[in-house]
Amino acid sequence: MKKLFLLDAYALIYRAYFAFSKNPLINSKGWNVSAIQGFCNTLVELLTKENPSHIAVCFDTAAPTERHNDFADYKANRQEQPEDISFAVPYIKAILKAMHIPVIEKEGYEADDIIGTIAKQAAAHDYRVFMVTPDKDFGQLVDQNIFIYKPPRMGNTFEIIGVEEVKKRWEIDDVNKVIDILGLMGDAIDNIPGLPGVGEKTAKKLVNEFGTVENLIANTDKLNGKLKETVEQHKDLALLSKKLATIISNVSIEWSEEMLERKAINKEALGEIFQDLEFRTLGKKLIGSDYNITKNNLFESKIQQTDLFGEMIGSPPENNSPHLVAGRSIKNTEHQYTMCDTPERIQTLINKLTHSKSICFDTETSGIDANNAQLVGLSFSTKAHEAWYVPLPENQDECRSILNLFKPILEDEKKELIGQNIKFDMLVLKWYGVSLGGRLFDTMLAHYLLEPDMRHGMDFLSETYLGYKSISIETLIGKGKKQMSMRDIDPIRVCDYAAEDADITLQLKDYFEPLLYKEQSDNLFREVEVPLISVLCDMEYEGVNIDHLFLKQYSDELNSEIIQSEKLIYNLADVRFNISSPKQLGEVLFEKLKIPYKGKKTATGQYSTDEDTLLKLQTEHAIIDLLLNYRELSKLKSTYVDAIPALINPKTGRVHTSFNQAVASTGRLSSAEPNLQNIPIRTERGRKIRKAFIARDHDHLILSADYSQIELRIIAALSEDSNMLEAFRLKQDIHAATAARVFGTRIEEVTREMRSKAKAVNFGIAYGQTAFGLSQTLGISKTEAADIINNYNQKFPGVKDLMEKNIAFARANGYTETVLGRRRYLRDINSRNATIRGFAERNAVNAPIQGTAADMIKVAMIQIQKEFNQHEFKSRMTLQVHDELVFDAHRDEIDTIKYIIEDKMKHALQLNVPIEIGIGIGTNWLDAH
């Protein structure tokens, strides 16, 4: 049979947009392209997987429908459409036009009605019809040859929903009853009233008993009490709601097989649009492997001349535009890359570099672990389109001999050294006895400050800002299991790749440097982010000592507890099953043990058994606590206790994490391979893992220095709230002091419950916590939570003023900033859509606080390391975990470095609030707390 796919445009667009709401896809022009990208991804996956013979995309229009005539408040409570979706729709329509996929819309009708009509027409012509939508209401249209094709969520695949699936979902024997259920239960999103007090459960029961809304109304004598009264009083509302929920399937649309037939893509027209949007992967998928981004924006002027709900005013160009080539690349861009593989060429390069004030360089290595990799080569560039590559021999003595020729240049303090993620190169060279001595410029960090929410990889930056497609490393070394080492590649082939990296990085530096000054981020770049590079490099070089024997014992201990936990779970369940299988666990809990299911099923129809679901069920059955305990034990063992020993570097016998400067948009550092910032500390079992982190030898101890409640102190300083400042100046327990004011009692009379509530408010306030959020956190009513927040705002008015001031600043400027000027751009801060605007407002409240805390500890780290280096201490800083610094402290230096660490942490920023540092010392990290 022929296959017709009908796409519910706005349902898919909104779904795509909100899927990226926390991490929106922003291109180099500042456009949020999340909705366009997400919609196109769904479309391309559908075309690839299903290869439909016929297809169409159906849109709503701005005109009122028959439903609005029947009920003036239909969809009245819907929020304004987000601006980024309004921006996206003309692009999506243009993309569909270029792909020759028909866009169907008709004034007075919704996309649902158009889909319903065409689906029925196509089924009558022996088509298998797939309605591509996440909307449950389409269940009423499902028939023998009409299906819902539900888009995937959370990595799942498309789900095909037929008659049997609809009947199971709604617990009915006839899909026609879906409309009656929808009519009785109503729909808050579309503002369909339904029967007052009747939800889905009651609606299903009534429809199964009476068949239809009409039959229910005709048989109210069979009802009792409040329900009878409700149906009799609101029967007209029930009938109206059913009509509003009914998808119209007889819209006057002429059936046309030819119009719906899938046709070839107009690659030139599509290329124009993708160029404008900077879509790389999609371009390669739909246009071809030679597709590349150029820096032309010819289509931009056209796309702005569109009517939101109408056709394009001026079609995208369909001719072979001269600029639609493969883009700039090494194949079509003039360049001079030189292989320096003889003493004469190396000397010529050294002479040139010696007389150059600014040098861009890059290392090629045998792997990506800087603490284990060997140098394969060096590349240099001092002028755009010109670069040199120096291959280095595998013999380490010969390698060091050549490297020593470049050492004076790399260690020259008068030179500027440029790199992309230069910390990696610095760390590799440190193992070869080379310390970078010049002023550093890191293009990755420059872009991170300019656009913290974007990606910062060199290939992405090159295509985005230079319109240049760089050589992919995978073309050299392959990928996956067949990936080779750079050492295995012919140096002649490596030359172009390595030299290009240095050349492109130099060009990116020239692009970003003026922008740093323009955006007033140059001081933060040069005084914080760049000096921090060498600090982190030294920390990664040092690594941390691990007591692997303790971890082995702890692993055995956890394993015994896991086995015991399994036995208890099997006993309560009265069956053996795979506890780690969500499907099997869901069946045991909700079908065998009959525990009431309080969540939503997954996209594949399975029960959710995630932690949030289980926590809500703790009072329902004793097995839940056992399951939560089992999961904690299993995660600790597999993720940390068993994993950490495997990461011990064979060369050093220590674990070397990698600190990421350009990941968290707030400015905080993150840690990877392994992530030592994520070791759980909320439970005793989790904290015990820290016992494995030990001092390097008997001459050292672990010293931990931790900021006390730093974000609350920053709130107090920035808000200048007298009550909060007073509490800190009097060294009161801030949560007890808050509780005393909020609940109107003396601090000595504050109960544990009061303090707990005040603590939740104190920490939630920096994240724009609402009454609903507080009620969920504390398990109290929304009314009580609102009263607590209102009391808090009255007692701490400066804090409320600070939050409002941060939002107002962001509204006026489009960004928020820290004390040191770190910016977080909030493109949705003035959105008409309350949900989108609210998310941006919460970031406006939080980013200056969390970002200032991040800046503060970075400054402290720089100053501490400077003091350590000047005094040539044997002690070393080894870890940074959010607000905490960890040191291998030499026993003879402890008293001296304690003073330095505390002083530098306290005075990293000048704030009008006392800063307290907690310092602990022990033979391991746990004992140092």
Short mmCIF file of N, CA and C in Angstrom, two decimals, residues 339-430:
data_model
loop_
_atom_site.label_atom_id
_atom_site.label_comp_id
_atom_site.label_asym_id
_atom_site.label_seq_id
_atom_site.Cartn_x
_atom_site.Cartn_y
_atom_site.Cartn_z
N MET A 339 56.25 21.53 5.37
CA MET A 339 56.74 20.45 6.22
C MET A 339 58.20 20.73 6.58
N CYS A 340 58.47 20.83 7.87
CA CYS A 340 59.84 21.07 8.34
C CYS A 340 60.43 19.77 8.83
N ASP A 341 60.95 18.99 7.91
CA ASP A 341 61.44 17.65 8.26
C ASP A 341 62.94 17.50 8.02
N THR A 342 63.62 18.63 7.87
CA THR A 342 65.08 18.60 7.75
C THR A 342 65.66 19.64 8.69
N PRO A 343 66.91 19.48 9.10
CA PRO A 343 67.54 20.47 9.99
C PRO A 343 67.52 21.87 9.40
N GLU A 344 67.68 21.96 8.08
CA GLU A 344 67.72 23.27 7.44
C GLU A 344 66.35 23.95 7.53
N ARG A 345 65.29 23.22 7.25
CA ARG A 345 63.94 23.81 7.31
C ARG A 345 63.56 24.15 8.76
N ILE A 346 63.96 23.32 9.70
CA ILE A 346 63.67 23.60 11.11
C ILE A 346 64.38 24.88 11.54
N GLN A 347 65.64 25.03 11.11
CA GLN A 347 66.38 26.24 11.48
C GLN A 347 65.76 27.48 10.85
N THR A 348 65.32 27.37 9.63
CA THR A 348 64.65 28.50 8.96
C THR A 348 63.40 28.90 9.73
N LEU A 349 62.63 27.90 10.18
CA LEU A 349 61.41 28.17 10.96
C LEU A 349 61.77 28.82 12.29
N ILE A 350 62.80 28.31 12.98
CA ILE A 350 63.19 28.87 14.27
C ILE A 350 63.60 30.33 14.12
N ASN A 351 64.32 30.64 13.05
CA ASN A 351 64.73 32.03 12.80
C ASN A 351 63.50 32.92 12.65
N LYS A 352 62.49 32.41 11.92
CA LYS A 352 61.28 33.20 11.70
C LYS A 352 60.52 33.40 13.01
N LEU A 353 60.38 32.33 13.78
CA LEU A 353 59.63 32.41 15.04
C LEU A 353 60.35 33.29 16.06
N THR A 354 61.67 33.26 16.03
CA THR A 354 62.44 34.08 16.97
C THR A 354 62.16 35.56 16.78
N HIS A 355 61.90 35.96 15.57
CA HIS A 355 61.64 37.38 15.26
C HIS A 355 60.15 37.70 15.21
N SER A 356 59.31 36.77 15.61
CA SER A 356 57.86 37.00 15.62
C SER A 356 57.39 37.27 17.04
N LYS A 357 56.61 38.33 17.21
CA LYS A 357 56.10 38.67 18.54
C LYS A 357 54.90 37.81 18.93
N SER A 358 54.15 37.37 17.92
CA SER A 358 52.93 36.62 18.18
C SER A 358 52.97 35.32 17.38
N ILE A 359 52.82 34.19 18.09
CA ILE A 359 52.94 32.88 17.44
C ILE A 359 51.75 32.02 17.82
N CYS A 360 51.12 31.43 16.83
CA CYS A 360 50.08 30.44 17.08
C CYS A 360 50.70 29.06 16.93
N PHE A 361 50.43 28.18 17.88
CA PHE A 361 51.02 26.84 17.78
C PHE A 361 50.01 25.79 18.22
N ASP A 362 50.29 24.54 17.84
CA ASP A 362 49.43 23.42 18.20
C ASP A 362 50.29 22.18 18.30
N THR A 363 49.88 21.25 19.14
CA THR A 363 50.60 19.99 19.26
C THR A 363 49.78 18.88 18.62
N GLU A 364 50.47 17.94 18.01
CA GLU A 364 49.84 16.69 17.58
C GLU A 364 50.38 15.59 18.48
N THR A 365 49.49 14.76 18.99
CA THR A 365 49.88 13.76 19.98
C THR A 365 49.36 12.37 19.62
N SER A 366 49.86 11.40 20.35
CA SER A 366 49.46 10.01 20.10
C SER A 366 48.11 9.66 20.71
N GLY A 367 47.55 10.56 21.53
CA GLY A 367 46.25 10.32 22.16
C GLY A 367 45.71 11.59 22.77
N ILE A 368 44.53 11.48 23.38
CA ILE A 368 43.87 12.68 23.92
C ILE A 368 44.04 12.82 25.42
N ASP A 369 44.73 11.87 26.06
CA ASP A 369 45.04 11.99 27.47
C ASP A 369 46.39 12.71 27.58
N ALA A 370 46.36 13.99 27.94
CA ALA A 370 47.58 14.80 27.94
C ALA A 370 48.63 14.28 28.91
N ASN A 371 48.21 13.56 29.94
CA ASN A 371 49.15 13.03 30.93
C ASN A 371 49.76 11.70 30.50
N ASN A 372 49.33 11.19 29.36
CA ASN A 372 49.83 9.89 28.90
C ASN A 372 50.30 9.93 27.45
N ALA A 373 50.01 11.02 26.76
CA ALA A 373 50.26 11.08 25.32
C ALA A 373 51.71 11.44 25.01
N GLN A 374 52.17 11.00 23.85
CA GLN A 374 53.48 11.37 23.34
C GLN A 374 53.33 12.39 22.22
N LEU A 375 54.30 13.27 22.13
CA LEU A 375 54.27 14.26 21.06
C LEU A 375 54.55 13.59 19.71
N VAL A 376 53.74 13.96 18.72
CA VAL A 376 53.93 13.47 17.35
C VAL A 376 54.43 14.59 16.46
N GLY A 377 54.05 15.83 16.79
CA GLY A 377 54.49 16.95 15.98
C GLY A 377 54.05 18.28 16.55
N LEU A 378 54.61 19.37 15.99
CA LEU A 378 54.26 20.73 16.36
C LEU A 378 53.94 21.51 15.10
N SER A 379 52.94 22.38 15.19
CA SER A 379 52.64 23.25 14.05
C SER A 379 52.65 24.69 14.53
N PHE A 380 53.03 25.60 13.63
CA PHE A 380 53.15 27.01 13.95
C PHE A 380 52.57 27.86 12.83
N SER A 381 52.07 29.03 13.21
CA SER A 381 51.60 30.01 12.23
C SER A 381 51.81 31.41 12.79
N THR A 382 52.27 32.32 11.94
CA THR A 382 52.42 33.72 12.35
C THR A 382 51.65 34.66 11.44
N LYS A 383 51.08 34.12 10.36
CA LYS A 383 50.33 34.92 9.40
C LYS A 383 49.25 34.06 8.78
N ALA A 384 48.08 34.63 8.53
CA ALA A 384 46.97 33.87 7.96
C ALA A 384 47.38 33.19 6.67
N HIS A 385 46.93 31.92 6.52
CA HIS A 385 47.15 31.09 5.33
C HIS A 385 48.60 30.62 5.19
N GLU A 386 49.38 30.78 6.25
CA GLU A 386 50.77 30.35 6.21
C GLU A 386 51.08 29.60 7.50
N ALA A 387 51.64 28.39 7.40
CA ALA A 387 51.91 27.61 8.60
C ALA A 387 52.98 26.57 8.31
N TRP A 388 53.56 26.03 9.40
CA TRP A 388 54.63 25.04 9.30
C TRP A 388 54.31 23.86 10.22
N TYR A 389 54.73 22.69 9.78
CA TYR A 389 54.55 21.50 10.62
C TYR A 389 55.89 20.82 10.81
N VAL A 390 56.19 20.52 12.10
CA VAL A 390 57.43 19.86 12.46
C VAL A 390 57.09 18.47 13.00
N PRO A 391 57.31 17.41 12.21
CA PRO A 391 57.07 16.05 12.73
C PRO A 391 58.16 15.69 13.74
N LEU A 392 57.79 14.99 14.80
CA LEU A 392 58.73 14.60 15.85
C LEU A 392 58.85 13.09 15.88
N PRO A 393 60.07 12.57 16.00
CA PRO A 393 60.28 11.11 15.95
C PRO A 393 59.73 10.40 17.18
N GLU A 394 59.46 9.12 17.02
CA GLU A 394 58.92 8.32 18.13
C GLU A 394 59.97 8.11 19.21
N ASN A 395 61.23 8.02 18.81
CA ASN A 395 62.31 7.91 19.80
C ASN A 395 62.30 9.16 20.68
N GLN A 396 62.11 8.98 21.97
CA GLN A 396 61.90 10.13 22.85
C GLN A 396 63.14 10.99 23.01
N ASP A 397 64.32 10.41 22.97
CA ASP A 397 65.54 11.22 23.06
C ASP A 397 65.67 12.11 21.83
N GLU A 398 65.40 11.55 20.66
CA GLU A 398 65.46 12.34 19.44
C GLU A 398 64.37 13.42 19.42
N CYS A 399 63.19 13.03 19.93
CA CYS A 399 62.07 13.97 20.00
C CYS A 399 62.45 15.17 20.88
N ARG A 400 62.99 14.88 22.06
CA ARG A 400 63.35 15.96 22.98
C ARG A 400 64.47 16.83 22.41
N SER A 401 65.33 16.23 21.64
CA SER A 401 66.43 16.98 21.03
C SER A 401 65.90 18.06 20.08
N ILE A 402 64.92 17.68 19.26
CA ILE A 402 64.31 18.66 18.35
C ILE A 402 63.48 19.67 19.13
N LEU A 403 62.72 19.17 20.11
CA LEU A 403 61.86 20.04 20.90
C LEU A 403 62.66 21.11 21.63
N ASN A 404 63.86 20.76 22.08
CA ASN A 404 64.69 21.72 22.80
C ASN A 404 65.11 22.90 21.92
N LEU A 405 65.09 22.70 20.61
CA LEU A 405 65.39 23.81 19.72
C LEU A 405 64.31 24.88 19.79
N PHE A 406 63.05 24.45 20.06
CA PHE A 406 61.92 25.38 20.11
C PHE A 406 61.64 25.87 21.53
N LYS A 407 62.30 25.25 22.51
CA LYS A 407 62.03 25.59 23.92
C LYS A 407 62.26 27.06 24.23
N PRO A 408 63.36 27.69 23.78
CA PRO A 408 63.54 29.12 24.09
C PRO A 408 62.42 29.99 23.53
N ILE A 409 61.88 29.60 22.41
CA ILE A 409 60.79 30.38 21.80
C ILE A 409 59.51 30.22 22.62
N LEU A 410 59.20 28.99 22.98
CA LEU A 410 57.96 28.71 23.72
C LEU A 410 58.02 29.25 25.15
N GLU A 411 59.23 29.40 25.68
CA GLU A 411 59.37 29.89 27.06
C GLU A 411 59.70 31.38 27.13
N ASP A 412 59.73 32.03 25.97
CA ASP A 412 60.06 33.46 25.92
C ASP A 412 58.89 34.28 26.47
N GLU A 413 59.11 34.99 27.57
CA GLU A 413 58.04 35.76 28.22
C GLU A 413 57.58 36.95 27.38
N LYS A 414 58.36 37.35 26.41
CA LYS A 414 58.02 38.52 25.61
C LYS A 414 57.09 38.19 24.44
N LYS A 415 56.91 36.92 24.20
CA LYS A 415 56.08 36.54 23.06
C LYS A 415 54.63 36.29 23.47
N GLU A 416 53.74 36.41 22.49
CA GLU A 416 52.33 36.02 22.68
C GLU A 416 52.15 34.66 22.03
N LEU A 417 51.64 33.70 22.81
CA LEU A 417 51.39 32.35 22.32
C LEU A 417 49.89 32.13 22.20
N ILE A 418 49.46 31.70 21.03
CA ILE A 418 48.04 31.55 20.72
C ILE A 418 47.73 30.08 20.51
N GLY A 419 46.60 29.64 21.06
CA GLY A 419 46.19 28.26 20.86
C GLY A 419 44.70 28.09 21.06
N GLN A 420 44.21 26.95 20.64
CA GLN A 420 42.83 26.56 20.86
C GLN A 420 42.84 25.46 21.90
N ASN A 421 42.25 25.71 23.08
CA ASN A 421 42.36 24.82 24.23
C ASN A 421 43.84 24.60 24.55
N ILE A 422 44.51 25.70 24.81
CA ILE A 422 45.96 25.69 24.96
C ILE A 422 46.40 24.94 26.21
N LYS A 423 45.50 24.73 27.16
CA LYS A 423 45.86 23.97 28.37
C LYS A 423 46.33 22.56 28.01
N PHE A 424 45.71 21.96 27.02
CA PHE A 424 46.12 20.62 26.60
C PHE A 424 47.56 20.64 26.11
N ASP A 425 47.90 21.60 25.24
CA ASP A 425 49.26 21.69 24.72
C ASP A 425 50.25 22.00 25.83
N MET A 426 49.84 22.87 26.76
CA MET A 426 50.70 23.23 27.88
C MET A 426 51.02 22.00 28.74
N LEU A 427 50.00 21.17 28.98
CA LEU A 427 50.19 20.00 29.83
C LEU A 427 51.06 18.95 29.14
N VAL A 428 50.85 18.73 27.85
CA VAL A 428 51.69 17.79 27.11
C VAL A 428 53.14 18.24 27.15
N LEU A 429 53.39 19.52 26.90
CA LEU A 429 54.75 20.04 26.87
C LEU A 429 55.39 20.01 28.26
N LYS A 430 54.57 20.15 29.31
CA LYS A 430 55.10 20.11 30.67
C LYS A 430 55.78 18.78 30.95
#
